[in-house]
Amino acid sequence: MKPLQHVTIIVKGIVQGVGFRPFVFRLAHQLNLVGSVLNNHLGVTIVLQGRGDLIDEFVDTLTQLPPPLARIDAIELTHQAHLSSMTCFSIIDSEPTAGEHAKVAISADMSICHDCHNDIDDPHNRHYQYPFTNCTNCGPRYTIINALPYDRCNTAMADFEMCDDCHAAYTDPLNRRYHAQPISCPHCGPQLSFSSINDNNEFLYDSSMLVALEQAVEMINRGGIVAIKGLGGFHLVCDATNNDAVETLRQRKQRPAKPFAIMVTDLAQAQLCVSGTDAEWRTLTSAEKPITLMQKRVNNNINVNGQHNGDIQLSSLLAPDIDRLGVFLPYTPLHHLLMKQLNKPIVATSANLSGEPIITNKTAIVQHLGHVIDGILDHNRPIFNACDDSVVQVINDQLQVIRLARGYAPLTINLHSPMLTDSQNRVLAVGAQQKNTVAFGFDNNLILSPHIGDLFSVEAQQYFSQSLATFKRLYDFTPNYIAHDNHPQYAPTQWVDNYQKQHQIPSSHIIGVQHHFAHVLSILAIHQRTDKVLGFSFDGTGLGDNGALWGSEVMLADINGFTTLAHFSSFKLIGGEQAIKHPVRILLALLFDQMPLAKVITIPIAAIQALGTQTITNLYQLWRNNSHCVECRSVGRLFDALAVALDFIGSSQYEGQAGMMIESAANAYATHPIQSSLAIRINRLAADSTDPIQWHSSDFITQLVNCAVNNAQNPLIKQQLCWQFINLIGQQLNDIGQQYSYLPQVYCGGVFQNKTLLSQCIDDCHLGQREYLASGNVPINDGGIALGQLWFAIHHMT
């Protein structure tokens, strides 16, 4: 028999609030080990005493078969010199340690598990139809945390005293609700209330929980708009099959065209609304329950097996002029109960003012969106940390994150190599102006926050500051180094300037990172690589090193810097930001470079003709004199110009509109391609052999415009041009990729949210046997910038 041993085990990672301690308790009992387990600032600390072979078996099982929602980043085992007098195994209440930094990873909010779903459907269960049912395998985490360790007293449930039944489950290590911090039932937990608006615009209240849900259902069924409080904020909800209701929501919210996501009752209903691959269905039904962008179905009353399965006629106003639809499943008990009663898809869009953070409390809903809604379905569990719904898509069976939020965030990356172990090496990265997230590096972890949003309003900038304060509080985090975008007018950059002055941080500890390089670095970070890659960084804007706006960068890059190999040639944004809002100005600038003014004036493009001769002439003078113009070489802006040229848009109604409409038209052409060939190519500007390749922007767009005008009688010409536009760009990237086939290849930036373009690039990589580095759980757009900044900064601390 092997001798007794006494060991201390520290487990780091996502190990609090995921059923880790009861799992350890049961495992220790099975192996006849004595000791204890507790949560603390380190993660989970386990003390074990018993035979050495049994302790080895304990560690092996813990490592290979942890609880389903846990993620173990590190296990540290220390042998103690002396045996103790322990006679049993116990779970010790958590005790925060004064002056110690929290090293535990915060778990994201998780959707309701199968067991809890069964509980709310079981008339004999005390959680029957209770909209806040949860256990250690599901329910809120990040959104209700106020401090670590993750104990009830540190959450939004602190003021809800458990009833005897809940307390019994909470204290029973063999119960799946053991130390489920949000545990509650109809007798002791949060309650629903419903408010409707009367003729005097006053809210009437009804505190009966079941009646509240029924009233919300009734209002939705008769075409009303209801604000419903979820895990991380409110949704604006209406009947997705009711055209009038959807149109009313668009009018009241002043959102004329931007797509709405829909929530469906279950997988079968989803299959009536969208079509997808096995990988897409797995993503839709995963524990994260993200909004998944999928292909619209034409026949909504026929399921994937070709059988008639009900009849769903979705509103045509949900996602006008594009072929994709965002779909997600109920992820809380409340959503399940709501959808069970409605049994039809609903619009479920974030309750916020355009460009501002999601609203988390009823007072703000009334103040900011009282004119939009007809009622509020509220509850009295506070939301401490706002968190929107994640948005993803699947490209070539790989996940691409568009908005990192509920289910995926906070995203914690444990470093493989020892870094940031010194308490003085605590790094903050403040991200970009749009789709902002922030990132933190300390104690061998990189942490990327949930989506914060576009920082153009005071409210959004306040939310940015609140998000920083949340992580500072949770981790007792004070940065010694700060990384930021090089754009001096970005709100995060200005925040850094003020913070540096207030806290007297040395200039050498403030690290600027070029925007498009940071995109590439974000992919290196998720793969924890520092070596050279071939990076394609395509987006809409981003300040380049020469003061112009970049966005078509092909670069050789590693952790130390980059060299530009190719980009589109520069063109002018007439009026700067005005050109982004009114992209006809972008098209005009490109055409002015290739045609005389008199010819441009006569081109039969609706947006050009709507301007009139005098306005076009005035814009030409600004362009010719380079007055109020900004140089730009962005691929995103070329998409805008083509969308105007093909009469898809006049002004841009939402970000990415042009790209989605062009992609939809290209996909339509790909389903029935015609054999006629269009003599269009991407030419290069003459340059010295040592200079970067420059693809001729204005020549490319002018060819497309001329082809559209000369073939206007062809009903498929617009679709064909969209397909050729994307295909030709992909061919140029493949040509360069082949020249550097020995390097890993990275595609990043918002343009590569274009599924058709990225899929072509990935296929080319695979055909050429080139290594492709996927973006994984890091947003491919500006939501990943902070992680890229962080990765650069931790390798350049002085």
JSON list of C-alpha atoms in Angstrom, two decimals, residues 386-579:
[
{"chain": "A", "resi": 386, "resn": "ALA", "atom": "CA", "xyz": [-24.76, 45.05, -19.11]},
{"chain": "A", "resi": 387, "resn": "CYS", "atom": "CA", "xyz": [-24.16, 42.42, -21.77]},
{"chain": "A", "resi": 388, "resn": "ASP", "atom": "CA", "xyz": [-25.69, 42.30, -25.23]},
{"chain": "A", "resi": 389, "resn": "ASP", "atom": "CA", "xyz": [-26.44, 39.18, -27.30]},
{"chain": "A", "resi": 390, "resn": "SER", "atom": "CA", "xyz": [-23.51, 37.65, -29.16]},
{"chain": "A", "resi": 391, "resn": "VAL", "atom": "CA", "xyz": [-23.69, 37.68, -32.96]},
{"chain": "A", "resi": 392, "resn": "VAL", "atom": "CA", "xyz": [-21.83, 35.02, -34.95]},
{"chain": "A", "resi": 393, "resn": "GLN", "atom": "CA", "xyz": [-21.75, 33.28, -38.30]},
{"chain": "A", "resi": 394, "resn": "VAL", "atom": "CA", "xyz": [-20.22, 30.06, -39.53]},
{"chain": "A", "resi": 395, "resn": "ILE", "atom": "CA", "xyz": [-17.86, 30.18, -42.51]},
{"chain": "A", "resi": 396, "resn": "ASN", "atom": "CA", "xyz": [-16.45, 26.93, -43.90]},
{"chain": "A", "resi": 397, "resn": "ASP", "atom": "CA", "xyz": [-17.60, 25.19, -40.70]},
{"chain": "A", "resi": 398, "resn": "GLN", "atom": "CA", "xyz": [-15.61, 27.62, -38.54]},
{"chain": "A", "resi": 399, "resn": "LEU", "atom": "CA", "xyz": [-17.10, 30.07, -36.06]},
{"chain": "A", "resi": 400, "resn": "GLN", "atom": "CA", "xyz": [-16.67, 33.77, -36.75]},
{"chain": "A", "resi": 401, "resn": "VAL", "atom": "CA", "xyz": [-17.62, 36.16, -33.96]},
{"chain": "A", "resi": 402, "resn": "ILE", "atom": "CA", "xyz": [-19.10, 39.47, -35.04]},
{"chain": "A", "resi": 403, "resn": "ARG", "atom": "CA", "xyz": [-20.20, 40.70, -31.60]},
{"chain": "A", "resi": 404, "resn": "LEU", "atom": "CA", "xyz": [-18.54, 39.20, -28.53]},
{"chain": "A", "resi": 405, "resn": "ALA", "atom": "CA", "xyz": [-21.05, 39.22, -25.69]},
{"chain": "A", "resi": 406, "resn": "ARG", "atom": "CA", "xyz": [-23.42, 36.90, -23.80]},
{"chain": "A", "resi": 407, "resn": "GLY", "atom": "CA", "xyz": [-22.25, 33.30, -23.70]},
{"chain": "A", "resi": 408, "resn": "TYR", "atom": "CA", "xyz": [-18.70, 34.05, -24.90]},
{"chain": "A", "resi": 409, "resn": "ALA", "atom": "CA", "xyz": [-17.59, 37.05, -22.86]},
{"chain": "A", "resi": 410, "resn": "PRO", "atom": "CA", "xyz": [-15.64, 37.94, -20.87]},
{"chain": "A", "resi": 411, "resn": "LEU", "atom": "CA", "xyz": [-13.20, 35.93, -22.99]},
{"chain": "A", "resi": 412, "resn": "THR", "atom": "CA", "xyz": [-10.23, 34.73, -20.95]},
{"chain": "A", "resi": 413, "resn": "ILE", "atom": "CA", "xyz": [-7.08, 33.39, -22.64]},
{"chain": "A", "resi": 414, "resn": "ASN", "atom": "CA", "xyz": [-4.56, 31.64, -20.43]},
{"chain": "A", "resi": 415, "resn": "LEU", "atom": "CA", "xyz": [-1.02, 32.17, -21.71]},
{"chain": "A", "resi": 416, "resn": "HIS", "atom": "CA", "xyz": [0.96, 29.03, -22.53]},
{"chain": "A", "resi": 417, "resn": "SER", "atom": "CA", "xyz": [4.28, 30.68, -21.75]},
{"chain": "A", "resi": 418, "resn": "PRO", "atom": "CA", "xyz": [4.95, 32.43, -18.43]},
{"chain": "A", "resi": 419, "resn": "MET", "atom": "CA", "xyz": [4.20, 36.12, -18.97]},
{"chain": "A", "resi": 420, "resn": "LEU", "atom": "CA", "xyz": [2.76, 38.91, -16.89]},
{"chain": "A", "resi": 421, "resn": "THR", "atom": "CA", "xyz": [3.69, 37.08, -13.69]},
{"chain": "A", "resi": 422, "resn": "ASP", "atom": "CA", "xyz": [5.20, 40.20, -12.16]},
{"chain": "A", "resi": 423, "resn": "SER", "atom": "CA", "xyz": [2.57, 42.26, -10.31]},
{"chain": "A", "resi": 424, "resn": "GLN", "atom": "CA", "xyz": [4.02, 45.36, -11.99]},
{"chain": "A", "resi": 425, "resn": "ASN", "atom": "CA", "xyz": [3.17, 44.00, -15.44]},
{"chain": "A", "resi": 426, "resn": "ARG", "atom": "CA", "xyz": [-0.53, 44.78, -15.63]},
{"chain": "A", "resi": 427, "resn": "VAL", "atom": "CA", "xyz": [-1.55, 45.95, -19.07]},
{"chain": "A", "resi": 428, "resn": "LEU", "atom": "CA", "xyz": [-4.71, 47.64, -20.30]},
{"chain": "A", "resi": 429, "resn": "ALA", "atom": "CA", "xyz": [-5.70, 47.99, -23.97]},
{"chain": "A", "resi": 430, "resn": "VAL", "atom": "CA", "xyz": [-8.54, 50.40, -24.69]},
{"chain": "A", "resi": 431, "resn": "GLY", "atom": "CA", "xyz": [-9.54, 49.28, -28.18]},
{"chain": "A", "resi": 432, "resn": "ALA", "atom": "CA", "xyz": [-11.02, 51.17, -31.11]},
{"chain": "A", "resi": 433, "resn": "GLN", "atom": "CA", "xyz": [-13.64, 53.86, -31.54]},
{"chain": "A", "resi": 434, "resn": "GLN", "atom": "CA", "xyz": [-16.24, 51.55, -33.08]},
{"chain": "A", "resi": 435, "resn": "LYS", "atom": "CA", "xyz": [-17.39, 48.16, -31.77]},
{"chain": "A", "resi": 436, "resn": "ASN", "atom": "CA", "xyz": [-15.23, 48.91, -28.77]},
{"chain": "A", "resi": 437, "resn": "THR", "atom": "CA", "xyz": [-14.06, 46.28, -26.33]},
{"chain": "A", "resi": 438, "resn": "VAL", "atom": "CA", "xyz": [-11.29, 46.61, -23.75]},
{"chain": "A", "resi": 439, "resn": "ALA", "atom": "CA", "xyz": [-8.64, 44.05, -22.84]},
{"chain": "A", "resi": 440, "resn": "PHE", "atom": "CA", "xyz": [-6.60, 43.32, -19.72]},
{"chain": "A", "resi": 441, "resn": "GLY", "atom": "CA", "xyz": [-3.38, 41.41, -19.25]},
{"chain": "A", "resi": 442, "resn": "PHE", "atom": "CA", "xyz": [-2.21, 40.19, -15.84]},
{"chain": "A", "resi": 443, "resn": "ASP", "atom": "CA", "xyz": [-1.27, 37.02, -13.94]},
{"chain": "A", "resi": 444, "resn": "ASN", "atom": "CA", "xyz": [-0.67, 35.07, -17.16]},
{"chain": "A", "resi": 445, "resn": "ASN", "atom": "CA", "xyz": [-4.15, 35.83, -18.52]},
{"chain": "A", "resi": 446, "resn": "LEU", "atom": "CA", "xyz": [-5.51, 37.95, -21.34]},
{"chain": "A", "resi": 447, "resn": "ILE", "atom": "CA", "xyz": [-9.11, 39.05, -20.83]},
{"chain": "A", "resi": 448, "resn": "LEU", "atom": "CA", "xyz": [-11.30, 40.59, -23.55]},
{"chain": "A", "resi": 449, "resn": "SER", "atom": "CA", "xyz": [-14.42, 42.37, -22.33]},
{"chain": "A", "resi": 450, "resn": "PRO", "atom": "CA", "xyz": [-17.90, 41.99, -23.77]},
{"chain": "A", "resi": 451, "resn": "HIS", "atom": "CA", "xyz": [-18.94, 44.32, -26.58]},
{"chain": "A", "resi": 452, "resn": "ILE", "atom": "CA", "xyz": [-19.18, 47.94, -25.44]},
{"chain": "A", "resi": 453, "resn": "GLY", "atom": "CA", "xyz": [-20.16, 49.62, -28.71]},
{"chain": "A", "resi": 454, "resn": "ASP", "atom": "CA", "xyz": [-19.46, 52.72, -30.78]},
{"chain": "A", "resi": 455, "resn": "LEU", "atom": "CA", "xyz": [-18.05, 55.56, -28.69]},
{"chain": "A", "resi": 456, "resn": "PHE", "atom": "CA", "xyz": [-19.61, 58.55, -30.40]},
{"chain": "A", "resi": 457, "resn": "SER", "atom": "CA", "xyz": [-22.03, 59.60, -27.65]},
{"chain": "A", "resi": 458, "resn": "VAL", "atom": "CA", "xyz": [-21.55, 60.72, -24.07]},
{"chain": "A", "resi": 459, "resn": "GLU", "atom": "CA", "xyz": [-23.64, 57.76, -22.89]},
{"chain": "A", "resi": 460, "resn": "ALA", "atom": "CA", "xyz": [-21.45, 55.29, -24.80]},
{"chain": "A", "resi": 461, "resn": "GLN", "atom": "CA", "xyz": [-18.28, 56.83, -23.39]},
{"chain": "A", "resi": 462, "resn": "GLN", "atom": "CA", "xyz": [-19.74, 56.60, -19.89]},
{"chain": "A", "resi": 463, "resn": "TYR", "atom": "CA", "xyz": [-20.43, 52.91, -20.49]},
{"chain": "A", "resi": 464, "resn": "PHE", "atom": "CA", "xyz": [-16.81, 52.53, -21.63]},
{"chain": "A", "resi": 465, "resn": "SER", "atom": "CA", "xyz": [-15.67, 54.04, -18.32]},
{"chain": "A", "resi": 466, "resn": "GLN", "atom": "CA", "xyz": [-18.11, 51.86, -16.36]},
{"chain": "A", "resi": 467, "resn": "SER", "atom": "CA", "xyz": [-16.77, 48.73, -18.08]},
{"chain": "A", "resi": 468, "resn": "LEU", "atom": "CA", "xyz": [-13.23, 49.67, -17.12]},
{"chain": "A", "resi": 469, "resn": "ALA", "atom": "CA", "xyz": [-14.38, 50.28, -13.56]},
{"chain": "A", "resi": 470, "resn": "THR", "atom": "CA", "xyz": [-16.11, 46.87, -13.44]},
{"chain": "A", "resi": 471, "resn": "PHE", "atom": "CA", "xyz": [-12.95, 44.95, -14.28]},
{"chain": "A", "resi": 472, "resn": "LYS", "atom": "CA", "xyz": [-10.83, 47.18, -12.07]},
{"chain": "A", "resi": 473, "resn": "ARG", "atom": "CA", "xyz": [-13.17, 46.34, -9.18]},
{"chain": "A", "resi": 474, "resn": "LEU", "atom": "CA", "xyz": [-13.42, 42.63, -9.91]},
{"chain": "A", "resi": 475, "resn": "TYR", "atom": "CA", "xyz": [-9.69, 42.10, -10.30]},
{"chain": "A", "resi": 476, "resn": "ASP", "atom": "CA", "xyz": [-8.37, 44.98, -8.22]},
{"chain": "A", "resi": 477, "resn": "PHE", "atom": "CA", "xyz": [-6.69, 45.98, -11.46]},
{"chain": "A", "resi": 478, "resn": "THR", "atom": "CA", "xyz": [-4.58, 49.09, -11.94]},
{"chain": "A", "resi": 479, "resn": "PRO", "atom": "CA", "xyz": [-2.63, 49.26, -15.21]},
{"chain": "A", "resi": 480, "resn": "ASN", "atom": "CA", "xyz": [1.09, 49.92, -15.38]},
{"chain": "A", "resi": 481, "resn": "TYR", "atom": "CA", "xyz": [1.06, 49.93, -19.18]},
{"chain": "A", "resi": 482, "resn": "ILE", "atom": "CA", "xyz": [-1.69, 51.11, -21.54]},
{"chain": "A", "resi": 483, "resn": "ALA", "atom": "CA", "xyz": [-2.06, 50.38, -25.24]},
{"chain": "A", "resi": 484, "resn": "HIS", "atom": "CA", "xyz": [-4.24, 52.41, -27.61]},
{"chain": "A", "resi": 485, "resn": "ASP", "atom": "CA", "xyz": [-5.02, 53.13, -31.26]},
{"chain": "A", "resi": 486, "resn": "ASN", "atom": "CA", "xyz": [-2.82, 55.70, -32.97]},
{"chain": "A", "resi": 487, "resn": "HIS", "atom": "CA", "xyz": [-5.82, 57.84, -33.98]},
{"chain": "A", "resi": 488, "resn": "PRO", "atom": "CA", "xyz": [-5.54, 60.92, -31.73]},
{"chain": "A", "resi": 489, "resn": "GLN", "atom": "CA", "xyz": [-9.25, 61.77, -31.94]},
{"chain": "A", "resi": 490, "resn": "TYR", "atom": "CA", "xyz": [-10.57, 58.36, -30.90]},
{"chain": "A", "resi": 491, "resn": "ALA", "atom": "CA", "xyz": [-12.36, 58.58, -27.56]},
{"chain": "A", "resi": 492, "resn": "PRO", "atom": "CA", "xyz": [-10.27, 55.73, -26.05]},
{"chain": "A", "resi": 493, "resn": "THR", "atom": "CA", "xyz": [-7.05, 57.48, -27.08]},
{"chain": "A", "resi": 494, "resn": "GLN", "atom": "CA", "xyz": [-8.20, 60.70, -25.46]},
{"chain": "A", "resi": 495, "resn": "TRP", "atom": "CA", "xyz": [-9.15, 58.73, -22.33]},
{"chain": "A", "resi": 496, "resn": "VAL", "atom": "CA", "xyz": [-5.58, 57.42, -22.20]},
{"chain": "A", "resi": 497, "resn": "ASP", "atom": "CA", "xyz": [-4.17, 60.95, -22.51]},
{"chain": "A", "resi": 498, "resn": "ASN", "atom": "CA", "xyz": [-6.24, 62.09, -19.54]},
{"chain": "A", "resi": 499, "resn": "TYR", "atom": "CA", "xyz": [-5.50, 58.99, -17.49]},
{"chain": "A", "resi": 500, "resn": "GLN", "atom": "CA", "xyz": [-1.77, 59.34, -18.10]},
{"chain": "A", "resi": 501, "resn": "LYS", "atom": "CA", "xyz": [-1.78, 62.93, -16.88]},
{"chain": "A", "resi": 502, "resn": "GLN", "atom": "CA", "xyz": [-3.89, 62.14, -13.82]},
{"chain": "A", "resi": 503, "resn": "HIS", "atom": "CA", "xyz": [-1.81, 59.14, -12.76]},
{"chain": "A", "resi": 504, "resn": "GLN", "atom": "CA", "xyz": [1.59, 60.35, -14.01]},
{"chain": "A", "resi": 505, "resn": "ILE", "atom": "CA", "xyz": [2.30, 57.22, -16.03]},
{"chain": "A", "resi": 506, "resn": "PRO", "atom": "CA", "xyz": [5.65, 57.41, -17.89]},
{"chain": "A", "resi": 507, "resn": "SER", "atom": "CA", "xyz": [5.33, 58.01, -21.62]},
{"chain": "A", "resi": 508, "resn": "SER", "atom": "CA", "xyz": [7.34, 54.83, -22.23]},
{"chain": "A", "resi": 509, "resn": "HIS", "atom": "CA", "xyz": [4.46, 52.89, -20.65]},
{"chain": "A", "resi": 510, "resn": "ILE", "atom": "CA", "xyz": [1.91, 54.31, -23.13]},
{"chain": "A", "resi": 511, "resn": "ILE", "atom": "CA", "xyz": [2.02, 52.21, -26.31]},
{"chain": "A", "resi": 512, "resn": "GLY", "atom": "CA", "xyz": [0.32, 53.20, -29.56]},
{"chain": "A", "resi": 513, "resn": "VAL", "atom": "CA", "xyz": [-0.54, 50.49, -32.10]},
{"chain": "A", "resi": 514, "resn": "GLN", "atom": "CA", "xyz": [-1.52, 51.07, -35.71]},
{"chain": "A", "resi": 515, "resn": "HIS", "atom": "CA", "xyz": [-5.13, 50.07, -36.33]},
{"chain": "A", "resi": 516, "resn": "HIS", "atom": "CA", "xyz": [-4.73, 47.51, -39.13]},
{"chain": "A", "resi": 517, "resn": "PHE", "atom": "CA", "xyz": [-1.65, 45.98, -37.57]},
{"chain": "A", "resi": 518, "resn": "ALA", "atom": "CA", "xyz": [-3.71, 45.51, -34.39]},
{"chain": "A", "resi": 519, "resn": "HIS", "atom": "CA", "xyz": [-6.28, 43.56, -36.44]},
{"chain": "A", "resi": 520, "resn": "VAL", "atom": "CA", "xyz": [-3.56, 41.09, -37.48]},
{"chain": "A", "resi": 521, "resn": "LEU", "atom": "CA", "xyz": [-2.15, 40.99, -33.94]},
{"chain": "A", "resi": 522, "resn": "SER", "atom": "CA", "xyz": [-5.55, 39.99, -32.56]},
{"chain": "A", "resi": 523, "resn": "ILE", "atom": "CA", "xyz": [-5.42, 36.78, -34.61]},
{"chain": "A", "resi": 524, "resn": "LEU", "atom": "CA", "xyz": [-1.83, 36.18, -33.49]},
{"chain": "A", "resi": 525, "resn": "ALA", "atom": "CA", "xyz": [-3.00, 36.63, -29.89]},
{"chain": "A", "resi": 526, "resn": "ILE", "atom": "CA", "xyz": [-5.77, 34.04, -30.03]},
{"chain": "A", "resi": 527, "resn": "HIS", "atom": "CA", "xyz": [-3.21, 31.57, -31.43]},
{"chain": "A", "resi": 528, "resn": "GLN", "atom": "CA", "xyz": [-0.50, 32.88, -29.05]},
{"chain": "A", "resi": 529, "resn": "ARG", "atom": "CA", "xyz": [1.97, 33.36, -31.88]},
{"chain": "A", "resi": 530, "resn": "THR", "atom": "CA", "xyz": [4.66, 35.96, -32.44]},
{"chain": "A", "resi": 531, "resn": "ASP", "atom": "CA", "xyz": [6.16, 34.75, -35.73]},
{"chain": "A", "resi": 532, "resn": "LYS", "atom": "CA", "xyz": [5.77, 36.27, -39.16]},
{"chain": "A", "resi": 533, "resn": "VAL", "atom": "CA", "xyz": [2.46, 35.95, -41.01]},
{"chain": "A", "resi": 534, "resn": "LEU", "atom": "CA", "xyz": [0.93, 37.26, -44.21]},
{"chain": "A", "resi": 535, "resn": "GLY", "atom": "CA", "xyz": [-1.87, 39.51, -43.04]},
{"chain": "A", "resi": 536, "resn": "PHE", "atom": "CA", "xyz": [-4.81, 40.86, -45.06]},
{"chain": "A", "resi": 537, "resn": "SER", "atom": "CA", "xyz": [-6.39, 43.66, -43.01]},
{"chain": "A", "resi": 538, "resn": "PHE", "atom": "CA", "xyz": [-9.44, 45.07, -44.83]},
{"chain": "A", "resi": 539, "resn": "ASP", "atom": "CA", "xyz": [-11.98, 47.40, -43.24]},
{"chain": "A", "resi": 540, "resn": "GLY", "atom": "CA", "xyz": [-13.86, 50.66, -43.63]},
{"chain": "A", "resi": 541, "resn": "THR", "atom": "CA", "xyz": [-11.65, 53.13, -41.79]},
{"chain": "A", "resi": 542, "resn": "GLY", "atom": "CA", "xyz": [-8.57, 53.28, -39.62]},
{"chain": "A", "resi": 543, "resn": "LEU", "atom": "CA", "xyz": [-5.77, 55.82, -39.45]},
{"chain": "A", "resi": 544, "resn": "GLY", "atom": "CA", "xyz": [-2.63, 54.85, -41.30]},
{"chain": "A", "resi": 545, "resn": "ASP", "atom": "CA", "xyz": [0.92, 55.84, -40.49]},
{"chain": "A", "resi": 546, "resn": "ASN", "atom": "CA", "xyz": [0.89, 58.52, -43.22]},
{"chain": "A", "resi": 547, "resn": "GLY", "atom": "CA", "xyz": [-2.19, 60.34, -41.88]},
{"chain": "A", "resi": 548, "resn": "ALA", "atom": "CA", "xyz": [-4.52, 58.87, -44.53]},
{"chain": "A", "resi": 549, "resn": "LEU", "atom": "CA", "xyz": [-7.32, 56.39, -43.88]},
{"chain": "A", "resi": 550, "resn": "TRP", "atom": "CA", "xyz": [-6.21, 52.86, -44.67]},
{"chain": "A", "resi": 551, "resn": "GLY", "atom": "CA", "xyz": [-8.28, 49.72, -45.01]},
{"chain": "A", "resi": 552, "resn": "SER", "atom": "CA", "xyz": [-6.83, 47.51, -47.78]},
{"chain": "A", "resi": 553, "resn": "GLU", "atom": "CA", "xyz": [-3.58, 46.47, -46.15]},
{"chain": "A", "resi": 554, "resn": "VAL", "atom": "CA", "xyz": [-1.58, 43.42, -47.15]},
{"chain": "A", "resi": 555, "resn": "MET", "atom": "CA", "xyz": [1.31, 43.15, -44.75]},
{"chain": "A", "resi": 556, "resn": "LEU", "atom": "CA", "xyz": [4.13, 40.94, -43.60]},
{"chain": "A", "resi": 557, "resn": "ALA", "atom": "CA", "xyz": [3.71, 41.15, -39.86]},
{"chain": "A", "resi": 558, "resn": "ASP", "atom": "CA", "xyz": [5.09, 39.73, -36.66]},
{"chain": "A", "resi": 559, "resn": "ILE", "atom": "CA", "xyz": [5.03, 40.84, -33.04]},
{"chain": "A", "resi": 560, "resn": "ASN", "atom": "CA", "xyz": [7.62, 43.56, -33.73]},
{"chain": "A", "resi": 561, "resn": "GLY", "atom": "CA", "xyz": [6.01, 45.33, -36.67]},
{"chain": "A", "resi": 562, "resn": "PHE", "atom": "CA", "xyz": [4.87, 45.10, -40.27]},
{"chain": "A", "resi": 563, "resn": "THR", "atom": "CA", "xyz": [5.86, 45.85, -43.84]},
{"chain": "A", "resi": 564, "resn": "THR", "atom": "CA", "xyz": [3.17, 46.78, -46.35]},
{"chain": "A", "resi": 565, "resn": "LEU", "atom": "CA", "xyz": [3.18, 44.63, -49.49]},
{"chain": "A", "resi": 566, "resn": "ALA", "atom": "CA", "xyz": [0.05, 45.87, -51.25]},
{"chain": "A", "resi": 567, "resn": "HIS", "atom": "CA", "xyz": [-3.04, 48.06, -50.97]},
{"chain": "A", "resi": 568, "resn": "PHE", "atom": "CA", "xyz": [-5.65, 49.76, -53.12]},
{"chain": "A", "resi": 569, "resn": "SER", "atom": "CA", "xyz": [-4.67, 53.20, -54.44]},
{"chain": "A", "resi": 570, "resn": "SER", "atom": "CA", "xyz": [-5.91, 56.21, -52.51]},
{"chain": "A", "resi": 571, "resn": "PHE", "atom": "CA", "xyz": [-9.01, 58.17, -53.39]},
{"chain": "A", "resi": 572, "resn": "LYS", "atom": "CA", "xyz": [-10.65, 61.17, -51.78]},
{"chain": "A", "resi": 573, "resn": "LEU", "atom": "CA", "xyz": [-13.50, 61.29, -49.31]},
{"chain": "A", "resi": 574, "resn": "ILE", "atom": "CA", "xyz": [-15.08, 64.58, -50.31]},
{"chain": "A", "resi": 575, "resn": "GLY", "atom": "CA", "xyz": [-16.15, 66.23, -47.08]},
{"chain": "A", "resi": 576, "resn": "GLY", "atom": "CA", "xyz": [-14.48, 63.56, -44.92]},
{"chain": "A", "resi": 577, "resn": "GLU", "atom": "CA", "xyz": [-17.13, 61.95, -42.69]},
{"chain": "A", "resi": 578, "resn": "GLN", "atom": "CA", "xyz": [-19.88, 63.31, -44.94]},
{"chain": "A", "resi": 579, "resn": "ALA", "atom": "CA", "xyz": [-18.70, 60.98, -47.67]}
]
